[in-house]
Short mmCIF file of C-alpha atoms in Angstrom, two decimals:
data_model
loop_
_atom_site.label_atom_id
_atom_site.label_comp_id
_atom_site.label_asym_id
_atom_site.label_seq_id
_atom_site.Cartn_x
_atom_site.Cartn_y
_atom_site.Cartn_z
CA MET A 1 47.15 -88.15 -12.37
CA SER A 2 48.60 -88.76 -15.78
CA PRO A 3 51.31 -86.49 -17.21
CA ARG A 4 48.87 -85.57 -19.99
CA THR A 5 46.24 -84.38 -17.52
CA ILE A 6 48.80 -82.34 -15.59
CA ARG A 7 50.12 -80.80 -18.81
CA SER A 8 46.59 -79.84 -19.80
CA LEU A 9 45.95 -78.16 -16.43
CA LEU A 10 49.18 -76.21 -16.78
CA GLU A 11 48.36 -75.12 -20.33
CA ARG A 12 44.93 -73.88 -19.20
CA ARG A 13 46.67 -72.12 -16.29
CA GLU A 14 44.44 -73.86 -13.79
CA TRP A 15 47.67 -75.07 -12.18
CA SER A 16 51.13 -73.53 -12.08
CA LEU A 17 54.48 -75.26 -11.68
CA LEU A 18 56.42 -74.15 -8.59
CA THR A 19 59.32 -76.57 -8.94
CA ARG A 20 59.87 -80.12 -10.10
CA GLY A 21 57.01 -82.26 -8.82
CA VAL A 22 55.24 -79.41 -6.98
CA TYR A 23 52.22 -77.58 -8.38
CA ASP A 24 50.05 -74.71 -7.20
CA THR A 25 46.53 -76.05 -7.75
CA MET A 26 44.81 -72.72 -6.98
CA PRO A 27 47.06 -69.99 -8.42
CA GLY A 28 44.19 -67.55 -8.88
CA THR A 29 43.31 -67.43 -5.19
CA ARG A 30 46.55 -65.81 -4.06
CA VAL A 31 45.18 -62.26 -4.09
CA ALA A 32 42.42 -63.27 -1.66
CA LEU A 33 44.82 -64.71 0.91
CA THR A 34 46.14 -62.98 4.00
CA TRP A 35 49.87 -62.40 4.22
CA LEU A 36 50.13 -65.20 6.80
CA GLU A 37 48.40 -67.62 4.43
CA ARG A 38 50.72 -66.59 1.59
CA HIS A 39 53.74 -67.14 3.82
CA GLN A 40 52.44 -70.57 4.83
CA ARG A 41 51.90 -71.57 1.21
CA ALA A 42 55.49 -70.58 0.47
CA ALA A 43 56.72 -72.66 3.40
CA TRP A 44 54.81 -75.72 2.19
CA ALA A 45 56.39 -75.39 -1.25
CA ALA A 46 59.81 -76.08 0.27
CA LEU A 47 58.50 -79.04 2.28
CA LEU A 48 56.88 -80.63 -0.76
CA ALA A 49 59.92 -80.06 -2.96
CA TYR A 50 62.31 -82.03 -0.80
CA ALA A 51 62.15 -85.23 1.24
CA PRO A 52 59.12 -86.06 3.42
CA ASP A 53 61.24 -85.41 6.51
CA ALA A 54 62.36 -81.93 5.40
CA VAL A 55 62.04 -79.45 8.29
CA PRO A 56 61.00 -75.82 7.70
CA VAL A 57 63.43 -73.34 9.25
CA GLY A 58 63.81 -69.57 9.51
CA THR A 59 60.91 -67.51 8.16
CA SER A 60 59.22 -70.65 6.79
CA ALA A 61 59.09 -72.10 10.30
CA ILE A 62 57.86 -68.76 11.63
CA ALA A 63 55.02 -68.79 9.09
CA LEU A 64 53.92 -72.35 9.90
CA LEU A 65 53.97 -71.47 13.61
CA GLY A 66 51.37 -68.80 12.81
CA VAL A 67 53.67 -65.87 13.56
CA GLN A 68 52.99 -62.55 11.83
CA GLY A 69 55.54 -59.97 10.76
CA PRO A 70 57.85 -61.37 8.07
CA PRO A 71 58.35 -59.33 4.89
CA MET A 72 55.69 -59.59 2.18
CA ARG A 73 57.82 -62.07 0.26
CA ILE A 74 59.75 -64.79 2.01
CA THR A 75 62.13 -67.38 0.61
CA PRO A 76 60.77 -70.91 1.19
CA GLU A 77 63.47 -72.64 3.20
CA ALA A 78 63.91 -76.08 4.73
CA ALA A 79 66.63 -78.33 6.08
CA LEU A 80 67.23 -82.07 5.89
CA PRO A 81 68.21 -84.00 9.04
CA ASN A 82 71.09 -86.43 9.48
CA GLY A 83 73.51 -84.30 7.53
CA ARG A 84 71.91 -85.02 4.15
CA SER A 85 72.24 -82.40 1.49
CA ALA A 86 70.48 -81.47 -1.72
CA ILE A 87 70.52 -78.54 -4.12
CA SER A 88 68.50 -75.33 -3.72
CA ARG A 89 66.35 -74.72 -6.78
CA ASP A 90 63.64 -72.50 -8.25
CA GLY A 91 63.77 -69.95 -5.44
CA LEU A 92 63.59 -72.63 -2.74
CA GLN A 93 66.43 -72.55 -0.21
CA LEU A 94 67.79 -75.76 1.27
CA ARG A 95 69.75 -74.93 4.41
CA GLN A 96 72.13 -76.84 6.62
CA PHE A 97 70.41 -78.56 9.52
CA ASP A 98 71.52 -76.89 12.76
CA ALA A 99 73.18 -79.24 15.22
CA GLY A 100 71.00 -79.62 18.30
CA MET A 101 68.01 -77.86 16.71
CA VAL A 102 64.80 -78.45 18.65
CA CYS A 103 61.65 -79.10 16.62
CA VAL A 104 57.93 -79.05 17.36
CA HIS A 105 54.98 -80.66 15.55
CA VAL A 106 52.75 -78.46 13.38
CA ALA A 107 50.12 -79.95 11.05
CA GLY A 108 51.80 -83.32 11.22
CA ARG A 109 55.26 -82.04 10.31
CA LEU A 110 58.34 -81.26 12.36
CA VAL A 111 59.05 -77.52 12.40
CA ALA A 112 61.93 -75.60 13.99
CA SER A 113 60.85 -74.48 17.47
CA PRO A 114 60.00 -70.80 18.03
CA GLU A 115 63.39 -70.16 19.67
CA TRP A 116 65.32 -71.76 16.81
CA ALA A 117 63.15 -70.19 14.12
CA LEU A 118 63.77 -66.71 15.53
CA ALA A 119 67.49 -67.39 15.92
CA GLN A 120 67.65 -68.38 12.24
CA ALA A 121 65.41 -65.62 10.87
CA VAL A 122 66.23 -62.47 12.83
CA PRO A 123 69.86 -62.08 11.61
CA GLU A 124 68.53 -62.04 8.03
CA LEU A 125 65.68 -59.54 8.57
CA ASP A 126 65.59 -55.77 8.83
CA ARG A 127 64.87 -54.23 12.26
CA ASP A 128 61.13 -53.63 11.82
CA HIS A 129 60.29 -57.13 10.57
CA ALA A 130 62.62 -58.74 13.11
CA VAL A 131 60.93 -56.98 16.04
CA ALA A 132 57.50 -57.75 14.53
CA VAL A 133 58.12 -61.51 14.50
CA MET A 134 59.48 -61.32 18.05
CA ASP A 135 56.39 -59.41 19.17
CA SER A 136 54.01 -61.83 17.48
CA SER A 137 55.81 -64.89 18.86
CA GLN A 138 55.37 -63.57 22.37
CA ASN A 139 51.82 -62.31 21.84
CA LEU A 140 50.77 -65.76 20.58
CA GLY A 141 52.28 -67.35 23.68
CA LEU A 142 54.83 -69.36 21.69
CA LEU A 143 57.57 -68.09 23.98
CA ASP A 144 57.99 -65.74 26.92
CA ALA A 145 60.74 -63.27 27.80
CA ASP A 146 63.04 -66.12 28.84
CA GLY A 147 62.35 -67.90 25.56
CA LEU A 148 63.18 -64.74 23.64
CA GLN A 149 66.47 -64.55 25.52
CA ARG A 150 67.22 -68.18 24.60
CA ALA A 151 66.52 -67.35 20.95
CA HIS A 152 68.93 -64.41 21.18
CA ASP A 153 71.58 -66.69 22.70
CA LEU A 154 71.09 -69.25 19.92
CA ALA A 155 71.55 -66.50 17.34
CA ARG A 156 74.74 -65.02 18.80
CA HIS A 157 77.18 -66.79 16.48
CA ARG A 158 75.15 -66.58 13.29
CA ARG A 159 76.17 -64.44 10.35
CA GLY A 160 74.57 -60.98 10.49
CA VAL A 161 73.60 -61.14 14.16
CA ASP A 162 75.91 -58.33 15.31
CA ARG A 163 73.59 -55.61 13.99
CA THR A 164 70.58 -57.17 15.76
CA HIS A 165 71.66 -57.23 19.41
CA GLY A 166 69.84 -54.01 20.26
CA TRP A 167 66.64 -55.15 18.58
CA TRP A 168 65.81 -57.98 20.96
CA ALA A 169 65.16 -55.58 23.85
CA GLN A 170 62.70 -53.60 21.69
CA SER A 171 60.20 -56.46 21.49
CA ASP A 172 56.88 -56.06 23.31
CA ALA A 173 54.46 -58.96 23.73
CA ARG A 174 51.47 -56.61 23.86
CA ALA A 175 51.60 -55.79 20.13
CA GLU A 176 48.70 -57.62 18.50
CA SER A 177 49.72 -57.12 14.87
CA ALA A 178 52.75 -56.34 12.77
CA LEU A 179 51.26 -52.93 11.98
CA GLU A 180 51.17 -52.12 15.70
CA THR A 181 54.85 -53.03 15.92
CA PHE A 182 55.75 -50.89 12.90
CA GLY A 183 53.77 -47.94 14.27
CA ARG A 184 55.37 -48.22 17.69
CA LEU A 185 58.88 -48.33 16.22
CA ASP A 186 58.08 -45.33 14.03
CA CYS A 187 57.16 -43.39 17.16
CA VAL A 188 60.20 -44.60 19.10
CA ASP A 189 62.46 -43.52 16.25
CA GLY A 190 60.61 -40.19 16.12
CA ALA A 191 61.32 -39.47 19.81
CA VAL A 192 57.67 -39.89 20.85
CA PRO A 193 57.44 -43.42 22.28
CA PRO A 194 53.95 -44.34 23.54
CA ASP A 195 53.33 -44.09 27.28
CA ASP A 196 51.43 -47.37 27.18
CA LEU A 197 50.14 -50.09 24.87
CA GLN A 198 46.70 -51.73 24.86
CA VAL A 199 45.45 -48.80 26.92
CA PRO A 200 42.13 -49.50 28.74
CA ILE A 201 39.61 -46.70 28.12
CA THR A 202 36.67 -46.37 30.52
CA THR A 203 33.75 -44.02 31.11
CA ILE A 204 33.68 -41.64 34.07
CA ASP A 205 31.77 -44.23 36.07
CA GLY A 206 34.32 -46.94 35.23
CA ARG A 207 32.53 -48.81 32.41
CA PHE A 208 35.06 -50.43 30.09
CA LEU A 209 34.89 -49.17 26.49
CA GLY A 210 37.85 -50.86 24.85
CA ARG A 211 41.61 -50.82 24.50
CA GLY A 212 43.65 -48.43 22.41
CA ASP A 213 46.64 -49.81 20.53
CA MET A 214 49.03 -47.05 21.68
CA GLY A 215 48.47 -44.19 24.09
CA TRP A 216 50.02 -40.91 25.28
CA ARG A 217 48.82 -38.82 28.22
CA GLN A 218 48.05 -35.27 27.10
CA ARG A 219 48.50 -32.11 29.15
CA ASN A 220 44.74 -31.94 29.76
CA GLY A 221 44.81 -35.42 31.28
CA ARG A 222 43.04 -37.12 28.38
CA TRP A 223 44.59 -40.03 26.54
CA LEU A 224 45.68 -39.59 22.93
CA ILE A 225 45.05 -43.01 21.39
CA ALA A 226 46.59 -44.23 18.13
CA GLU A 227 44.65 -47.03 16.46
CA LEU A 228 46.53 -49.08 13.85
CA ASP A 229 44.06 -50.51 11.35
CA GLY A 230 45.31 -53.50 9.39
CA ARG A 231 43.65 -53.84 6.03
CA GLU A 232 42.94 -57.59 6.31
CA VAL A 233 40.70 -57.15 9.36
CA HIS A 234 39.55 -53.57 9.67
CA GLU A 235 38.22 -53.14 6.12
CA LEU A 236 35.50 -55.76 6.69
CA PRO A 237 32.06 -54.09 7.04
CA THR A 238 31.44 -55.48 10.53
CA ALA A 239 34.89 -54.34 11.64
CA LEU A 240 34.34 -50.85 10.23
CA LEU A 241 31.07 -50.56 12.13
CA HIS A 242 32.68 -51.79 15.35
CA ASP A 243 35.65 -49.44 14.98
CA ARG A 244 33.36 -46.45 14.41
CA HIS A 245 31.22 -47.22 17.45
CA ARG A 246 34.30 -47.75 19.59
CA GLN A 247 35.95 -44.53 18.44
CA ASN A 248 32.77 -42.57 19.14
CA GLY A 249 32.65 -44.13 22.61
CA PHE A 250 36.26 -43.14 23.30
CA LEU A 251 35.60 -39.55 22.25
CA ILE A 252 32.18 -38.98 23.82
CA ASP A 253 31.96 -41.27 26.84
CA GLY A 254 35.63 -41.88 27.60
CA ASP A 255 38.65 -39.73 28.30
CA ALA A 256 40.43 -40.24 24.98
CA ASP A 257 41.09 -38.57 21.65
CA VAL A 258 41.76 -40.90 18.73
CA LEU A 259 44.09 -40.93 15.73
CA ARG A 260 43.76 -43.71 13.14
CA PHE A 261 46.56 -45.04 10.96
CA THR A 262 46.91 -47.72 8.28
CA TYR A 263 49.88 -49.29 6.50
CA ARG A 264 49.96 -46.34 4.09
CA ASP A 265 50.83 -44.03 6.97
CA LEU A 266 54.13 -45.83 7.50
CA ARG A 267 55.54 -44.01 4.46
CA PRO A 268 57.31 -41.70 4.47
CA ARG A 269 59.23 -42.87 7.49
CA GLY A 270 58.33 -40.88 10.60
CA ALA A 271 54.89 -39.81 9.37
CA ILE A 272 53.05 -41.41 12.31
CA ALA A 273 55.46 -39.93 14.84
CA ARG A 274 55.12 -36.44 13.34
CA THR A 275 51.33 -36.63 13.43
CA VAL A 276 51.38 -37.67 17.09
CA LEU A 277 53.83 -34.90 17.97
CA ARG A 278 51.65 -32.27 16.27
CA ARG A 279 48.58 -33.46 18.16
CA LEU A 280 50.39 -33.52 21.51
CA ALA A 281 51.77 -30.04 20.87
CA GLY A 282 48.30 -28.71 20.11
#
């Protein structure tokens, strides 16, 4: 495309300039994207800005691996192999290539492996987001408990890792979304950790009704189920209908009472835990 054509697209705001030589050709679609898609777009910005063999690392690698749980905004970051260096620019972070870093192929590009990506990202995240990316990595089958331990070992000498050592043991592969991780940690911090995750709920005659995200056994023997409803999935009409039918089944045909939470219930801190405690006390 000619410079004149590109300039015209920028002036009409059909494109936006991310950094030298890299353009967002659909800037108006960002609001319709999931957080994972936004993270992946950010990761690609760093890859396009630098050499064709640039390797995404840290949270950018995590995003391209399909892992959920990073903060809403991530810094696009990449590294260049063979000791080559360049200058970070326009909010894009060029990092030093880790000696011995293992890479995997994703969409035709080399990406830091799940173990290395976690080792790079976790020391720079807060506790909730760090545990969320660990949970998602395991839930997606990208690594198992041994792989998580290897990631922890790789991270041991990185800046900021000292505050994270207790976090690695808090990861649980059964969490199916970042919201489930955040809700579980809220309850752990509030001294009401769930008795089980992905709790199977059945009818009296044993017919399977569904699984509850988190569960506590009540004094009357019934389960108290907490359902964590992520906006990107559960606000779709078909999902709302399914959730309503499932909740009714839990209450009427199963042995469970149900509480429902969304991202808004994470603030103020401890709100989910206090609601669960009040229900258990009643």
